[in-house]
Coordinates of C-alpha atoms and ligand atoms in Angstrom, one line a residue:
X1 CA -65.6 23.3 0.0
X2 CA -66.6 21.0 -2.8
X3 CA -65.3 22.0 -6.2
X4 CA -68.0 22.2 -8.9
X5 CA -67.4 20.2 -12.1
X6 CA -67.5 23.3 -14.2
X7 CA -64.4 24.5 -12.5
X8 CA -62.5 21.2 -12.7
X9 CA -59.7 22.1 -15.1
X10 CA -56.1 21.0 -15.7
X11 CA -53.7 22.3 -13.0
X12 CA -52.4 25.7 -13.8
X13 CA -48.9 25.3 -15.2
X14 CA -48.0 28.5 -17.1
X15 CA -46.7 31.8 -15.9
X16 CA -46.5 34.9 -17.9
X17 CA -44.0 37.6 -16.9
X18 CA -44.3 40.9 -18.7
X19 CA -40.7 42.4 -19.0
X20 CA -40.9 44.9 -21.9
X21 CA -40.8 48.0 -19.8
X22 CA -38.1 50.6 -20.5
X23 CA -37.1 51.0 -16.8
X24 CA -36.8 54.8 -17.1
X25 CA -36.9 55.2 -13.2
X26 CA -33.5 53.7 -13.1
X27 CA -31.7 55.6 -15.8
X28 CA -28.8 55.6 -16.4
X29 CA -28.4 52.1 -15.0
X30 CA -31.0 50.9 -17.4
X31 CA -29.6 52.5 -20.5
X32 CA -28.1 49.3 -21.8
X33 CA -29.2 46.8 -19.1
X34 CA -32.8 45.6 -18.6
X35 CA -34.2 46.8 -15.3
X36 CA -35.2 43.3 -14.6
X37 CA -31.5 42.4 -14.4
X38 CA -30.6 45.0 -11.7
X39 CA -29.4 42.9 -8.7
X40 CA -31.2 42.5 -5.5
X41 CA -28.3 41.7 -3.3
X42 CA -26.6 39.3 -5.8
X43 CA -29.3 37.9 -7.9
X44 CA -31.1 39.7 -10.6
X45 CA -34.7 40.9 -9.6
X46 CA -36.3 38.8 -12.3
X47 CA -34.8 35.5 -10.9
X48 CA -36.8 36.0 -7.7
X49 CA -39.9 36.2 -9.7
X50 CA -39.2 33.2 -11.7
X51 CA -38.4 31.2 -8.5
X52 CA -41.7 32.3 -7.1
X53 CA -43.6 31.0 -10.1
X54 CA -41.7 27.7 -9.9
X55 CA -42.4 27.3 -6.1
X56 CA -46.1 27.8 -6.9
X57 CA -45.9 24.8 -9.3
X58 CA -45.5 26.8 -12.5
X59 CA -42.6 25.4 -14.5
X60 CA -43.5 26.9 -17.9
X61 CA -42.6 30.6 -17.9
X62 CA -43.2 32.9 -20.9
X63 CA -41.5 36.2 -20.8
X64 CA -42.9 39.1 -22.8
X65 CA -39.7 41.1 -23.8
X66 CA -38.7 43.7 -26.3
X67 CA -35.7 45.4 -27.7
X68 CA -32.6 45.4 -25.5
X69 CA -33.8 42.4 -23.4
X70 CA -31.4 39.8 -24.6
X71 CA -29.6 39.6 -21.3
X72 CA -32.8 38.1 -19.8
X73 CA -32.6 35.2 -22.2
X74 CA -28.9 34.7 -21.5
X75 CA -29.5 34.8 -17.8
X76 CA -31.8 31.7 -18.0
X77 CA -29.8 29.9 -20.5
X78 CA -26.5 27.9 -20.0
X79 CA -23.2 29.7 -20.0
X80 CA -20.8 26.9 -21.0
X81 CA -17.7 29.1 -21.1
X82 CA -18.2 30.2 -17.4
X83 CA -19.4 26.7 -16.3
X84 CA -16.2 25.2 -17.8
X85 CA -13.9 27.9 -16.2
X86 CA -15.6 27.3 -12.8
X87 CA -15.4 23.5 -13.2
X88 CA -11.7 23.8 -14.1
X89 CA -11.1 25.8 -10.9
X90 CA -13.1 23.3 -8.8
X91 CA -15.4 26.1 -7.6
X92 CA -18.5 24.0 -7.0
X93 CA -20.5 26.6 -5.2
X94 CA -20.2 29.3 -7.8
X95 CA -20.9 26.7 -10.4
X96 CA -24.1 25.8 -8.7
X97 CA -25.1 29.5 -8.8
X98 CA -24.5 29.8 -12.4
X99 CA -26.4 26.7 -13.2
X100 CA -29.4 27.5 -10.8
X101 CA -31.1 30.0 -13.2
X102 CA -30.8 27.8 -16.3
X103 CA -32.2 24.8 -14.5
X104 CA -35.2 26.6 -12.9
X105 CA -38.0 26.4 -15.5
X106 CA -38.8 26.0 -19.2
X107 CA -38.4 29.5 -20.5
X108 CA -40.2 30.9 -23.5
X109 CA -40.0 34.4 -25.0
X110 CA -42.1 36.5 -27.1
X111 CA -41.5 40.1 -28.1
X112 CA -44.2 42.7 -27.5
X113 CA -43.1 44.9 -30.4
X114 CA -45.2 47.9 -29.8
X115 CA -45.4 48.6 -26.1
X116 CA -49.1 49.4 -25.7
X117 CA -49.6 48.7 -22.0
X118 CA -49.9 45.8 -19.6
X119 CA -53.2 44.5 -21.2
X120 CA -51.4 44.4 -24.5
X121 CA -48.4 42.6 -23.0
X122 CA -50.7 39.9 -21.6
X123 CA -52.5 39.6 -25.0
X124 CA -49.1 38.6 -26.5
X125 CA -49.2 35.5 -24.4
X126 CA -52.4 34.2 -26.0
X127 CA -50.9 31.8 -28.6
X128 CA -48.6 30.3 -25.9
X129 CA -51.2 30.1 -23.2
X130 CA -54.2 28.7 -25.1
X131 CA -57.4 28.1 -23.3
X132 CA -56.2 27.3 -19.8
X133 CA -56.0 29.6 -16.7
X134 CA -52.6 31.1 -16.2
X135 CA -50.7 33.3 -13.9
X136 CA -49.2 36.7 -14.5
X137 CA -46.3 38.0 -12.3
X138 CA -45.2 41.6 -12.7
X139 CA -41.4 42.0 -12.2
X140 CA -41.5 45.1 -10.1
X141 CA -43.1 43.4 -7.2
X142 CA -41.1 40.9 -5.1
X143 CA -43.0 38.8 -2.7
X144 CA -41.1 37.4 0.1
X145 CA -40.9 33.6 -0.3
X146 CA -41.9 33.1 3.3
X147 CA -45.2 34.6 2.6
X148 CA -46.6 32.6 -0.3
X149 CA -49.3 34.4 -2.2
X150 CA -49.5 32.8 -5.7
X151 CA -50.2 29.3 -4.4
X152 CA -53.1 30.6 -2.4
X153 CA -54.4 32.5 -5.5
X154 CA -54.2 29.2 -7.5
X155 CA -56.1 27.5 -4.8
X156 CA -58.8 30.2 -4.8
X157 CA -59.1 30.1 -8.6
X158 CA -59.5 26.3 -8.5
X159 CA -62.3 26.7 -6.0
X160 CA -64.2 29.6 -7.6
X161 CA -63.1 29.5 -11.3
X162 CA -62.8 32.8 -13.1
X163 CA -59.9 35.1 -12.3
X164 CA -58.1 36.1 -9.2
X165 CA -56.1 39.2 -8.4
X166 CA -53.9 40.0 -5.4
X167 CA -54.8 43.0 -3.2
X168 CA -53.0 44.9 -0.5
X169 CA -54.3 47.6 1.7
X170 CA -52.4 50.8 1.2
X171 CA -52.4 54.3 2.6
X172 CA -55.1 56.3 0.7
X173 CA -52.4 58.8 -0.3
X174 CA -50.7 55.9 -2.3
X175 CA -53.8 54.5 -4.1
X176 CA -53.1 56.7 -7.2
X177 CA -50.1 54.4 -8.0
X178 CA -52.1 51.2 -8.2
X179 CA -55.4 49.7 -9.6
X180 CA -58.0 50.0 -6.9
X181 CA -60.8 47.5 -6.2
X182 CA -64.4 47.7 -4.9
X183 CA -64.9 44.6 -2.9
X184 CA -67.4 42.4 -1.1
X185 CA -66.5 40.0 1.7
X186 CA -66.8 36.2 1.3
X187 CA -66.8 33.5 3.8
X188 CA -63.0 33.1 3.5
X189 CA -61.3 35.8 5.5
X190 CA -58.6 36.4 3.0
X191 CA -60.9 36.3 -0.1
X192 CA -63.1 39.0 -1.4
X193 CA -65.3 39.3 -4.5
X194 CA -64.4 42.2 -6.9
X195 CA -67.3 44.3 -8.1
X196 CA -65.4 47.2 -9.6
X197 CA -61.8 48.2 -10.6
X198 CA -60.3 51.5 -11.4
X199 CA -56.7 52.0 -12.7
X200 CA -54.7 54.5 -10.8
X201 CA -57.5 56.7 -9.5
X202 CA -57.1 60.0 -7.6
X203 CA -57.6 59.3 -3.9
X204 CA -61.1 60.9 -3.9
X205 CA -62.3 58.7 -6.7
X206 CA -60.9 55.4 -5.4
X207 CA -63.4 52.8 -4.7
X208 CA -61.4 51.6 -1.7
X209 CA -57.8 51.6 -0.4
X210 CA -57.3 48.0 -1.6
X211 CA -54.6 48.2 -4.2
X212 CA -53.9 45.6 -7.0
X213 CA -50.5 44.2 -6.6
X214 CA -48.6 42.5 -9.4
X215 CA -49.9 38.9 -9.2
X216 CA -52.9 37.5 -11.2
X217 CA -54.4 34.3 -12.0
X218 CA -56.4 34.8 -15.1
X219 CA -59.2 32.9 -17.0
X220 CA -58.4 32.7 -20.7
X221 CA -61.6 34.7 -21.4
X222 CA -59.4 37.7 -20.6
X223 CA -57.9 37.5 -24.1
X224 CA -61.3 38.0 -25.8
X225 CA -62.0 41.1 -23.5
X226 CA -58.6 42.5 -24.1
X227 CA -59.0 42.2 -27.8
X228 CA -61.8 44.7 -27.5
X229 CA -60.4 46.9 -24.7
X230 CA -59.8 50.4 -25.7
X231 CA -56.8 52.4 -24.5
X232 CA -57.4 53.6 -21.1
X233 CA -55.3 55.4 -18.5
X234 CA -52.1 56.8 -20.1
X235 CA -53.4 55.8 -23.5
X236 CA -52.4 52.2 -22.7
X237 CA -54.5 49.0 -22.9
X238 CA -55.1 48.3 -19.2
X239 CA -55.4 44.9 -17.8
X240 CA -57.4 46.5 -15.0
X241 CA -60.0 47.7 -17.5
X242 CA -60.4 44.2 -19.0
X243 CA -60.6 42.7 -15.5
X244 CA -63.3 45.2 -14.6
X245 CA -65.4 44.0 -17.5
X246 CA -65.0 40.4 -16.4
X247 CA -65.9 41.4 -12.8
X248 CA -69.0 43.2 -13.8
X249 CA -70.4 40.9 -16.5
X250 CA -70.2 38.0 -14.0
X251 CA -71.1 35.4 -16.6
X252 CA -69.5 31.9 -16.8
X253 CA -66.1 33.5 -17.4
X254 CA -66.3 35.8 -14.4
X255 CA -66.2 36.0 -11.4
X256 CA -63.1 37.9 -10.3
X257 CA -61.9 37.3 -6.7
X258 CA -59.2 39.0 -4.7
X259 CA -56.8 37.5 -2.3
X260 CA -55.9 40.0 0.4
X261 CA -52.2 39.8 1.1
X262 CA -50.7 40.7 4.5
X263 CA -47.1 39.5 3.8
X264 CA -43.9 41.1 2.8
X265 CA -43.8 42.8 -0.6
X266 CA -41.0 44.9 -2.0
X267 CA -41.5 47.2 -4.9
X268 CA -38.3 47.0 -6.8
X269 CA -39.7 49.5 -9.5
X270 CA -39.2 52.3 -7.0
X271 CA -35.6 53.4 -6.2
X272 CA -36.3 53.9 -2.5
X273 CA -38.2 50.5 -2.1
X274 CA -35.5 48.8 -4.1
X275 CA -32.8 50.0 -1.7
X276 CA -35.0 49.0 1.3
X277 CA -35.5 45.5 -0.3
X278 CA -31.7 45.0 -0.6
X279 CA -31.1 46.1 2.9
X280 CA -33.7 43.8 4.3
X281 CA -32.8 40.8 2.2
X282 CA -29.0 41.3 2.9
X283 CA -29.7 41.5 6.7
X284 CA -31.5 38.1 6.6
X285 CA -28.9 36.2 4.6
X286 CA -26.9 33.7 6.5
X287 CA -23.7 34.5 4.6
X288 CA -23.8 38.3 4.6
X289 CA -26.3 39.1 7.3
X290 CA -24.2 38.9 10.5
X291 CA -21.6 41.3 9.1
X292 CA -23.9 43.6 7.3
X293 CA -26.2 43.9 10.3
X294 CA -23.4 45.0 12.7
X295 CA -22.2 47.6 10.1
X296 CA -25.8 48.8 9.7
X297 CA -26.3 49.2 13.4
X298 CA -23.1 51.2 13.7
X299 CA -24.1 53.3 10.7
X300 CA -27.5 54.1 12.0
X301 CA -26.1 55.0 15.4
X302 CA -23.6 57.4 13.8
X303 CA -26.5 58.9 11.7
X304 CA -28.5 59.5 14.8
X305 CA -25.8 61.3 16.6
X306 CA -24.9 63.5 13.5
Ligands
G1P424 C1 -49.5 47.8 -12.8 C2 -51.2 47.7 -13.0 C3 -51.7 48.3 -11.7 C4 -51.2 47.6 -10.5 C5 -49.6 47.7 -10.4 C6 -49.1 46.8 -9.3 O1 -49.2 49.2 -13.0 O2 -51.5 48.4 -14.1 O3 -53.2 48.1 -11.7 O4 -51.7 48.2 -9.3 O5 -49.1 47.2 -11.7 O6 -47.7 46.9 -9.2 P1 -47.7 49.7 -13.2 O7 -47.1 49.8 -11.8 O8 -47.0 48.6 -14.0 O9 -47.8 51.0 -13.8

């Protein structure tokens, strides 16, 4: 499809990752450690998210942090002491692992101060982002790198302008955990037009069973709308409410499209899903997988006989 001149903009290069949450679902592990640092196999969850941004071509990453989030900054920074010790030992492979996270992207940090919701966190990115479209990645959602979503969303944004959200069909009994979207089909099978959005509706009030998952490509017009968005669900400034306004106003800063995702997604914000993510990813690892899978098979067999 021919891209109209009004949509021709500089390529999206900035990613924003809200990471100011308290992580109460993982207490006591998160009493003194940010939930984003919890390992998924042997890598902190947040590193998967930064790697995803980088593989979609976004090498400028802004993290929205808060109190007690210093380990995030340390993780993406050099650790000379450790690097020196590993160099001294000649342990090249571990040295590479240590350096991997500090060489990934250009990292920036801003503190949210008052945690007033996801919409407020995104608003904290305004001075850094300026007037270009940008991506938002929520740390609780891990998207399997074999099923790229963000690069498709960027493509759709470049084609249509406006903002793009990610959707996944969920069981209606689960929709109250997500933003829910009213949609219209487009000529692209995986792309829909958003006509309405409701944050965490009861099943009976949900416009559909299409749930918003934690990836967004946003037009900078979102900042103006967020500035005026009143606290919504849970008394928080909701990104969903601001996107709803853009979707419904449909002016030059709209439209809002959705990319329907059918790939593998792990919700590391939920303890059960977090465990499932670790098991799946460990099974697929070349170094750990063969051993772990055979143990798992035996364990499941024993469980079935018990
Ligand atoms: C946020 C959004 C919600 C979205 C969800 C995806 O909610 O507000 O619309 O469906 O992320 O993970 P949270 O889970 O942070 O409460």
